[in-house]
Coordinates of C-alpha atoms and ligand atoms in Angstrom, one line a residue:
X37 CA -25.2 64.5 14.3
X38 CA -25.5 60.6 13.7
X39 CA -23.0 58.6 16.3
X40 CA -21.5 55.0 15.8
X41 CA -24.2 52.2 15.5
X42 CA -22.2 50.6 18.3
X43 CA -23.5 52.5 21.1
X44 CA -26.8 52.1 19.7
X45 CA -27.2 48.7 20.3
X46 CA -26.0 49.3 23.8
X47 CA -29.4 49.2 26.1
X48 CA -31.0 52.1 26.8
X49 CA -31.1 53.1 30.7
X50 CA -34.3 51.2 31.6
X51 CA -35.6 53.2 34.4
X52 CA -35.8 56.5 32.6
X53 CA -39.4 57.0 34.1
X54 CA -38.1 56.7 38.1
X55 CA -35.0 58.8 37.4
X56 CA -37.5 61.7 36.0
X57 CA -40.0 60.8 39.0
X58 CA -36.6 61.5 41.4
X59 CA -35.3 64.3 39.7
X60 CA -38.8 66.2 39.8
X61 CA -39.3 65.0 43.8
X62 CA -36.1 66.3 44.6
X63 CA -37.0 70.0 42.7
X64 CA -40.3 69.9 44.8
X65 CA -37.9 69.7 48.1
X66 CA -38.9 65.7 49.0
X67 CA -35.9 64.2 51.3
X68 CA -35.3 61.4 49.0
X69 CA -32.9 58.9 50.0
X70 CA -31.2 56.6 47.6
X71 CA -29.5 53.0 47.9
X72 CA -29.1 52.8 44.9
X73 CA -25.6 53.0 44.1
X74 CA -22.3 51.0 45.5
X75 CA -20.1 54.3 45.9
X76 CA -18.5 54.4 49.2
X77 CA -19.5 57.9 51.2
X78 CA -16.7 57.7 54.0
X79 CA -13.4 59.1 53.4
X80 CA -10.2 57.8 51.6
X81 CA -7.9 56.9 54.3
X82 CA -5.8 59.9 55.2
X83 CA -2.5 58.3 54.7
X84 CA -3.4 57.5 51.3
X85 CA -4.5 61.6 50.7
X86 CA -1.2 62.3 52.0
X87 CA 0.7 60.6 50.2
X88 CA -0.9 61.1 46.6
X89 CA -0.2 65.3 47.9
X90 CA 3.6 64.4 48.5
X91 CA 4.0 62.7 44.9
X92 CA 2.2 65.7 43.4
X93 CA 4.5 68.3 44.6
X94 CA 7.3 66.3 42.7
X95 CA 7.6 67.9 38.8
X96 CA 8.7 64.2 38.4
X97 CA 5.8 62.8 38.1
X98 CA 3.6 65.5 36.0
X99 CA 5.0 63.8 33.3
X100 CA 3.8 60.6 31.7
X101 CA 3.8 57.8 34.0
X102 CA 6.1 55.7 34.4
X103 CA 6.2 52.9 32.5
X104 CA 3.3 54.8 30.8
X105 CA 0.6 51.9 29.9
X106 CA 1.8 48.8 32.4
X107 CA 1.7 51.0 35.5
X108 CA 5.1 51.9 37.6
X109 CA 6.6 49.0 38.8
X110 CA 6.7 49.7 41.9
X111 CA 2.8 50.0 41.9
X112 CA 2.7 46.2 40.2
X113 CA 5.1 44.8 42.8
X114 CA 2.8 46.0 45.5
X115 CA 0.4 44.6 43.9
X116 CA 2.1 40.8 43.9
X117 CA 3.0 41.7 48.0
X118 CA -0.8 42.0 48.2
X119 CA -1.7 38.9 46.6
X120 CA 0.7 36.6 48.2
X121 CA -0.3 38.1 51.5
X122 CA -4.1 38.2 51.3
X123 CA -4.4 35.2 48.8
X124 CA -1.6 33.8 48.6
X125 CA -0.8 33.9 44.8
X126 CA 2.2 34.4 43.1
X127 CA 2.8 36.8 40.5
X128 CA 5.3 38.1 38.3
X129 CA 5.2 42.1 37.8
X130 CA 7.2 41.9 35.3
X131 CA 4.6 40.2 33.1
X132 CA 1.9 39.4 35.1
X133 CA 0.3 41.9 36.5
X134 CA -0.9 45.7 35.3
X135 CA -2.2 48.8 36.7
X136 CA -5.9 50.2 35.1
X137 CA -7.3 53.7 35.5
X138 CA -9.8 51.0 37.7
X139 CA -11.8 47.5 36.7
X140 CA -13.8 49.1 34.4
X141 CA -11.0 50.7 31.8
X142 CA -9.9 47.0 32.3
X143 CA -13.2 45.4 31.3
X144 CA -13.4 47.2 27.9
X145 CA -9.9 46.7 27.0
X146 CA -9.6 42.9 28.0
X147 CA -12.4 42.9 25.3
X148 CA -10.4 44.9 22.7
X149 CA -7.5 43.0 23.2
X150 CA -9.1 39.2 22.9
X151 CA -12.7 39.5 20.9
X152 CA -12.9 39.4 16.7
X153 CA -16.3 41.0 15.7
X154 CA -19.0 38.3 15.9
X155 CA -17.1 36.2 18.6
X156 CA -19.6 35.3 21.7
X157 CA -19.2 36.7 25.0
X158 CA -20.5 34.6 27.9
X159 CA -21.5 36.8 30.8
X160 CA -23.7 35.9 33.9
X161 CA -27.7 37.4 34.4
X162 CA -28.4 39.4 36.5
X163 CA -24.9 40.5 35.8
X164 CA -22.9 44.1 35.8
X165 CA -24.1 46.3 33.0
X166 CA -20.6 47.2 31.7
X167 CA -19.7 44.0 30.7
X168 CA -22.9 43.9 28.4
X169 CA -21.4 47.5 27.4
X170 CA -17.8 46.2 26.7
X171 CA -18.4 43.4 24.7
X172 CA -20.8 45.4 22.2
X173 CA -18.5 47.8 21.9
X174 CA -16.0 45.8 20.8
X175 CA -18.0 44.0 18.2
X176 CA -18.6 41.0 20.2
X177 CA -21.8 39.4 20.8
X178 CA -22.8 38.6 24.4
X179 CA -25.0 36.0 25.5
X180 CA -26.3 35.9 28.7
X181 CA -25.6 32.9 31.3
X182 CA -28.7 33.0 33.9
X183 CA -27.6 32.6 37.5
X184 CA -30.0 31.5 40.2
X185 CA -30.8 31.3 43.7
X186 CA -31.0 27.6 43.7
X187 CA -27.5 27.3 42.4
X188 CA -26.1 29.8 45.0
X189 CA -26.3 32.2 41.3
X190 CA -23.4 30.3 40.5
X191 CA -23.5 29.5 36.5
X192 CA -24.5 26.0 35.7
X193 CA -22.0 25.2 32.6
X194 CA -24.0 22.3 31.8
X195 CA -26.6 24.7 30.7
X196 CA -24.6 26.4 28.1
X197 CA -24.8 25.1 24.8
X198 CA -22.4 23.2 23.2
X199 CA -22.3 25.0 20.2
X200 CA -22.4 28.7 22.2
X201 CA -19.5 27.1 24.4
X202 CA -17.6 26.4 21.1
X203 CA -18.2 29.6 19.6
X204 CA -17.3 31.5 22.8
X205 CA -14.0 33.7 23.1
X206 CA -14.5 35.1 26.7
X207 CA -16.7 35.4 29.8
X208 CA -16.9 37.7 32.7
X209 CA -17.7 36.8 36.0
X210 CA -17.9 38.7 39.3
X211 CA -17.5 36.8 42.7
X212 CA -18.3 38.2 45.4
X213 CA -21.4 39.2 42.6
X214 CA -22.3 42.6 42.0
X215 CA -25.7 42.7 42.4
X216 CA -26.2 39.1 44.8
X217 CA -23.9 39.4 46.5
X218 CA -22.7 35.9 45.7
X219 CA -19.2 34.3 46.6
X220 CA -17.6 31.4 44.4
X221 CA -16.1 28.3 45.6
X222 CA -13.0 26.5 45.2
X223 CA -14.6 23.7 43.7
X224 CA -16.4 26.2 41.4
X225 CA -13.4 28.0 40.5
X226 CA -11.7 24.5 39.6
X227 CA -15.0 23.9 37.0
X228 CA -14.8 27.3 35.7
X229 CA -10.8 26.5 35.0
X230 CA -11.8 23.4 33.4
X231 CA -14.6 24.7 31.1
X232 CA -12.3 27.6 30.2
X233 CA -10.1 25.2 28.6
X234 CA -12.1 22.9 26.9
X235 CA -13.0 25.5 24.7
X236 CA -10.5 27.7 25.1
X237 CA -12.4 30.7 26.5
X238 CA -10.4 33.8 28.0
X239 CA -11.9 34.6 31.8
X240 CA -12.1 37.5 32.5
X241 CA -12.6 37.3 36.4
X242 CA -13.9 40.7 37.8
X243 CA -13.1 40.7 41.5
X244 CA -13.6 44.0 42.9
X245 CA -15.3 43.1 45.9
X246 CA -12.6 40.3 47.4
X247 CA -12.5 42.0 49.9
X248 CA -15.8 42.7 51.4
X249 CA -17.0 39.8 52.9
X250 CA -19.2 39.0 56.1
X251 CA -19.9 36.0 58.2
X252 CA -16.7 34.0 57.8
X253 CA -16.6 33.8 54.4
X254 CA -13.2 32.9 53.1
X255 CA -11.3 35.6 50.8
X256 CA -11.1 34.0 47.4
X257 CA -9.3 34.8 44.2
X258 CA -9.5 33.2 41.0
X259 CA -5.7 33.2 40.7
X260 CA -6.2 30.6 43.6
X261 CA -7.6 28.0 41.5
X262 CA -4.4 25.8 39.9
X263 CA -4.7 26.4 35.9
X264 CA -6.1 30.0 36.7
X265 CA -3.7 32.0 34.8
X266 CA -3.5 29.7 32.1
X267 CA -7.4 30.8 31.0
X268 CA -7.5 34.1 31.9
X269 CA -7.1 37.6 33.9
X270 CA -8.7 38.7 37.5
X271 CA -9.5 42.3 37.5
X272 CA -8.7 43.8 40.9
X273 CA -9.5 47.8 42.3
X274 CA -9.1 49.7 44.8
X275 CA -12.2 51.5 44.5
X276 CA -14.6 49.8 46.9
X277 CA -11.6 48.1 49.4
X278 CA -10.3 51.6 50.5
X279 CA -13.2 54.2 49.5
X280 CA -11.2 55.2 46.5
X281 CA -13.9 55.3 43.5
X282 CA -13.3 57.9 42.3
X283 CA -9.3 58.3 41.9
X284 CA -9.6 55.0 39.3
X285 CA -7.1 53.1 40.1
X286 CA -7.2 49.4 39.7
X287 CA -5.0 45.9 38.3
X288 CA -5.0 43.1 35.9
X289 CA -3.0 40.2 37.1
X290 CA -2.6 36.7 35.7
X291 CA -2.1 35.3 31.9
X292 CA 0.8 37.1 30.7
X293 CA -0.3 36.9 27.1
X294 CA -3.6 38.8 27.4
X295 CA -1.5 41.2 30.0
X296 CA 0.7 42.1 27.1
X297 CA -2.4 42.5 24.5
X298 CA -4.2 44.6 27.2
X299 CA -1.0 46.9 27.9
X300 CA -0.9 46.9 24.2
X301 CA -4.2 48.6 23.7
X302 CA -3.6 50.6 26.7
X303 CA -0.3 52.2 25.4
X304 CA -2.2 53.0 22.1
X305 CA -5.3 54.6 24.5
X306 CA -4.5 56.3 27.7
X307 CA -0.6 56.0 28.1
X308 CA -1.8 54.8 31.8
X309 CA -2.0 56.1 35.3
X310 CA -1.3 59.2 37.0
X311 CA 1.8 58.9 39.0
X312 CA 0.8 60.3 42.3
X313 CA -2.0 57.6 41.8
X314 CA 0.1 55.4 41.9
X315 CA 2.1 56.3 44.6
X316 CA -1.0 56.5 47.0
X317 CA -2.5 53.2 46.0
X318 CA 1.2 51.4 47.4
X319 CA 0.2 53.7 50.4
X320 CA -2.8 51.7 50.7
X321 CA -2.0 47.9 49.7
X322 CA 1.0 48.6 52.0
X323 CA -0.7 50.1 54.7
X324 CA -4.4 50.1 55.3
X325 CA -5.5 46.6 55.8
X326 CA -6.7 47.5 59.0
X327 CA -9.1 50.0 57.1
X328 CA -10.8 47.1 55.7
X329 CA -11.6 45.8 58.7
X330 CA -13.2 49.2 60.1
X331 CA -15.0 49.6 57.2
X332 CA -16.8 45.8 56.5
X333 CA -17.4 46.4 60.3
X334 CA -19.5 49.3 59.5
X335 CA -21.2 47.5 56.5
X336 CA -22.1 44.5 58.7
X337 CA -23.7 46.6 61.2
X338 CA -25.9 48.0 58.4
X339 CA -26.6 45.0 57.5
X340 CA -28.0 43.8 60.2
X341 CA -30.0 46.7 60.4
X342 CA -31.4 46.0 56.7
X343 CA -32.3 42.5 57.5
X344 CA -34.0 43.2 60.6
X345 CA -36.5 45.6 59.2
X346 CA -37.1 43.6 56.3
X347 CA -37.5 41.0 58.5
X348 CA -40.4 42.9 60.5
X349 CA -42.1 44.0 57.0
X350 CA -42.1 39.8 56.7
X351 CA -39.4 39.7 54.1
X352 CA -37.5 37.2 55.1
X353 CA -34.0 35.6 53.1
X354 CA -30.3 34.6 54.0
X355 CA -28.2 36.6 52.4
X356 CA -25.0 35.6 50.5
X357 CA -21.9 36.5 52.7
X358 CA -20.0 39.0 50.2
X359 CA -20.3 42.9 48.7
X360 CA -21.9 46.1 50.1
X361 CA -25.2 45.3 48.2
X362 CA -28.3 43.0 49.7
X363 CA -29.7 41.1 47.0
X364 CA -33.7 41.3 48.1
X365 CA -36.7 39.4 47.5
X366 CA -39.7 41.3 46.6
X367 CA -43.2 40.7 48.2
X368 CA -45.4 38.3 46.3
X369 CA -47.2 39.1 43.9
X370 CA -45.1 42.2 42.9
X371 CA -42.3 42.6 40.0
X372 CA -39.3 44.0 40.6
X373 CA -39.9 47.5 39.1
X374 CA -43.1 47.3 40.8
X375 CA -42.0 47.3 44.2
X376 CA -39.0 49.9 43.7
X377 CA -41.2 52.0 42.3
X378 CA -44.2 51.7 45.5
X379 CA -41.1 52.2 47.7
X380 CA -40.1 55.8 45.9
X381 CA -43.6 56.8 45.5
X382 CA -44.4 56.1 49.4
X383 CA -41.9 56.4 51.0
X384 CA -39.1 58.4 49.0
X385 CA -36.4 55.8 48.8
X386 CA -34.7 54.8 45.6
X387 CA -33.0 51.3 45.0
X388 CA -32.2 49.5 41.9
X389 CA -34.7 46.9 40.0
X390 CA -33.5 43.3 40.0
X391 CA -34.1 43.9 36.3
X392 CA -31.1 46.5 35.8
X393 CA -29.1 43.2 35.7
X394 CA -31.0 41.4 33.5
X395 CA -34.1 39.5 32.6
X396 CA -33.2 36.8 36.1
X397 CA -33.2 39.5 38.3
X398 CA -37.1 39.6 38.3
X399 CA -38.5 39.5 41.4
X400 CA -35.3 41.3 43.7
X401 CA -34.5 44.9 44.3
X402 CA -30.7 45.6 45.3
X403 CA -30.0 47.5 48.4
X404 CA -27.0 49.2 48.9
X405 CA -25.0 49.6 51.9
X406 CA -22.5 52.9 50.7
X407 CA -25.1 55.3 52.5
X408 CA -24.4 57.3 55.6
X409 CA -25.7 55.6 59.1
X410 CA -28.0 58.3 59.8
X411 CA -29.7 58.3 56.0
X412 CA -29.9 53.8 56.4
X413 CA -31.8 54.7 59.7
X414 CA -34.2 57.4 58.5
X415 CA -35.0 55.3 55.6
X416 CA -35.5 51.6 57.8
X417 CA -38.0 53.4 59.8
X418 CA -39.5 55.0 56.6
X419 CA -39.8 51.0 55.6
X420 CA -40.9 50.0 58.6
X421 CA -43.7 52.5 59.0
X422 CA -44.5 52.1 55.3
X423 CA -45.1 48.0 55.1
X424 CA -45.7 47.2 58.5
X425 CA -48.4 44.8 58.7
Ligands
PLP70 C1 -17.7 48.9 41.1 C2 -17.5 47.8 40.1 C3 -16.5 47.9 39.1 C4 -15.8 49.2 38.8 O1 -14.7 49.3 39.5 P1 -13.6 50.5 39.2 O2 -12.4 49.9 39.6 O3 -14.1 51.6 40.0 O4 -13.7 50.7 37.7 C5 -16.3 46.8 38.3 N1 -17.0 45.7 38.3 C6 -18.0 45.6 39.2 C7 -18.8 44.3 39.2 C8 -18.3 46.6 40.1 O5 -19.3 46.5 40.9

């Protein structure tokens, strides 16, 4: 059977030859241990269980949800509780905020709802596959913004083209970055606002990880910068804040004019969110900050235990201060598929290429920090035996 040309031109998975190797390693009973993925293994907090068990007892909600494709209200006017309190932003529910089925559904649909076929795309490299995904999917055509170490992998606007700049619809960006673990600045978030309207490019600001941040670093929304929701929309989830991945449940807040197209192609789509869903994610914006805490407690604490090892293998690097990923130089002299590859074949431990994110990810492997304490131990001392000098 032929398919649609549009997933053709999405890129094939480029690591096809390691997934085999892992698959046919695990068959032959090797312990292999992966870091590859940011999936939280600890549990949703129980309040949040209980409550989603309560709401689906209630016939009530085993109907459509309600309010079908914006998300209850009562779900979006948590949601403006929780940014007032934790960023202090002001939203409307009424008009400016919405409930996804998590950042991703609202990733593809903020690009059905803003981009023509042809329009340009900006999006950052390295930079979150999806996005790449989205925008050919919907007929757009991306082009990719390189983000370095030099410039704390912030985008340099002054390196985008005029005429791309011009031609340019939208632009994703991630901070606290998924895979560098990057965090933006207000002064950064006050250029990004400016660019944005000078050529009237829709932001689509993915912000999943606002809340996992180490060292200090200040919690930052895009919302925060003045102008914000003038440009554009900050995706928000629940996914990697309170271990919820895999219930999908996330929020679109900020210009009401690409809320409304977005709630437009999500009533003509998925008719919106489970209510029970729903119901548990208040539980947790109204209740489980202190989770938070406990749990970027826990991912510190692996950090630390990351760094130190690399440290004594002689990789040494300060990290950024933000997501459960560490964003890794590779030893010289090796590429990044290279290195990831020596580290499954000696040592049975899978993490992702620099180059899953794009062509500037060369020469870093991303670690991830979702694994349980005893699996990060047994594979730092794997390292450490491996590459000691
Ligand atoms: C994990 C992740 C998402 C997906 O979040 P969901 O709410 O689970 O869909 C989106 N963007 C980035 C950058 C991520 O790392």
């Amino acid at each position: 059977m032929e398919t649609a040309d549009r997933l053709t031109k999405i890129p094939p998975y480029l690591f096809m030859e390691l997934r085999k190797k892992i698959v046919a390693a695990r068959a032959a009973g090797v312990d292999v241990i992966s870091l590859a993925i940011g999936d939280p293994v600890e549990a949703t907090p129980k309040s949040v269980i209980d409550e989603l068990c309560r709401a689906a007892y209630d016939p009530a909600n085993h109907r459509y949800p309600t309010d079908e494709e914006k998300g209850m209200l009562a779900f979006r006017q948590e949601v403006a509780r929780w940014y007032d309190r934790r960023y202090g932003v002001a939203l409307d529910p009424a008009t400016e905020i919405l409930g996804l089925i998590g950042s991703k559904e609202g990733c593809h649909h903020f690009i059905l709802a803003r981009i023509n076929p042809g329009d340009v795309v900006l999006m950052t490299d390295p930079g979150y596959p999806a996005y790449r995904a989205s925008i050919l999917m919907g007929g757009g055509e991306p082009w990719n913004v390189p983000i370095r170490a030099k410039n704390d992998y912030l985008p340099d606007f002054a390196e985008i083209p005029t005429a791309i700049a011009k031609k340019a619809r939208g632009m994703f960006l991630n901070y606290p970055n998924n895979p560098t673990g990057a965090c933006a600045t207000r002064k950064f978030l006050g250029d990004l606002v400016a660019f944005a309207k000078d050529y009237d490019i829709a932001v689509c600001y993915d912000n999943p990880y606002s809340e996992i941040l180490f060292a200090g670093q200040e919690r930052i929304s895009f919302l925060m910068a003045p102008g914000a929701k003038d440009v554009g929309v900050e995706l928000n989830s629940l996914s990697k804040p309170f271990n919820m991945c895999g219930w999908r449940l996330g929020m679109a807040c900020g210009n009401p004019d690409l809320i409304a197209a977005i709630s437009k192609v999500k009533e003509n789509t998925d008719s919106g969110i489970f209510n029970p869903i729903q119901f548990a994610g208040i539980q947790a914006l109204k209740t489980e900050e202190a989770f938070i805490e406990d749990m970027t407690a826990i991912y510190g604490r692996r950090r630390e235990l990351v760094l130190s090892t690399l440290r004594k293998i002689g990789i040494v690097f300060t990290p950024p201060r933000g997501t459960f990923y560490l964003w890794t130089p590779v030893p010289e002299g090796m590429t990044s598929l290279e290195f990831t590859n020596r580290l499954f074949d000696r040592t049975a431990i899978v993490v992702a290429a620099g180059t899953a994110y794009g062509e500037f990810g060369e020469g870093y492997i991303r670690i991830s920090l979702t694994v349980p304490d005893d699996r990060l131990a047994e594979a730092m001392s794997r390292i450490e035996k491996e590459f000691a000098a």
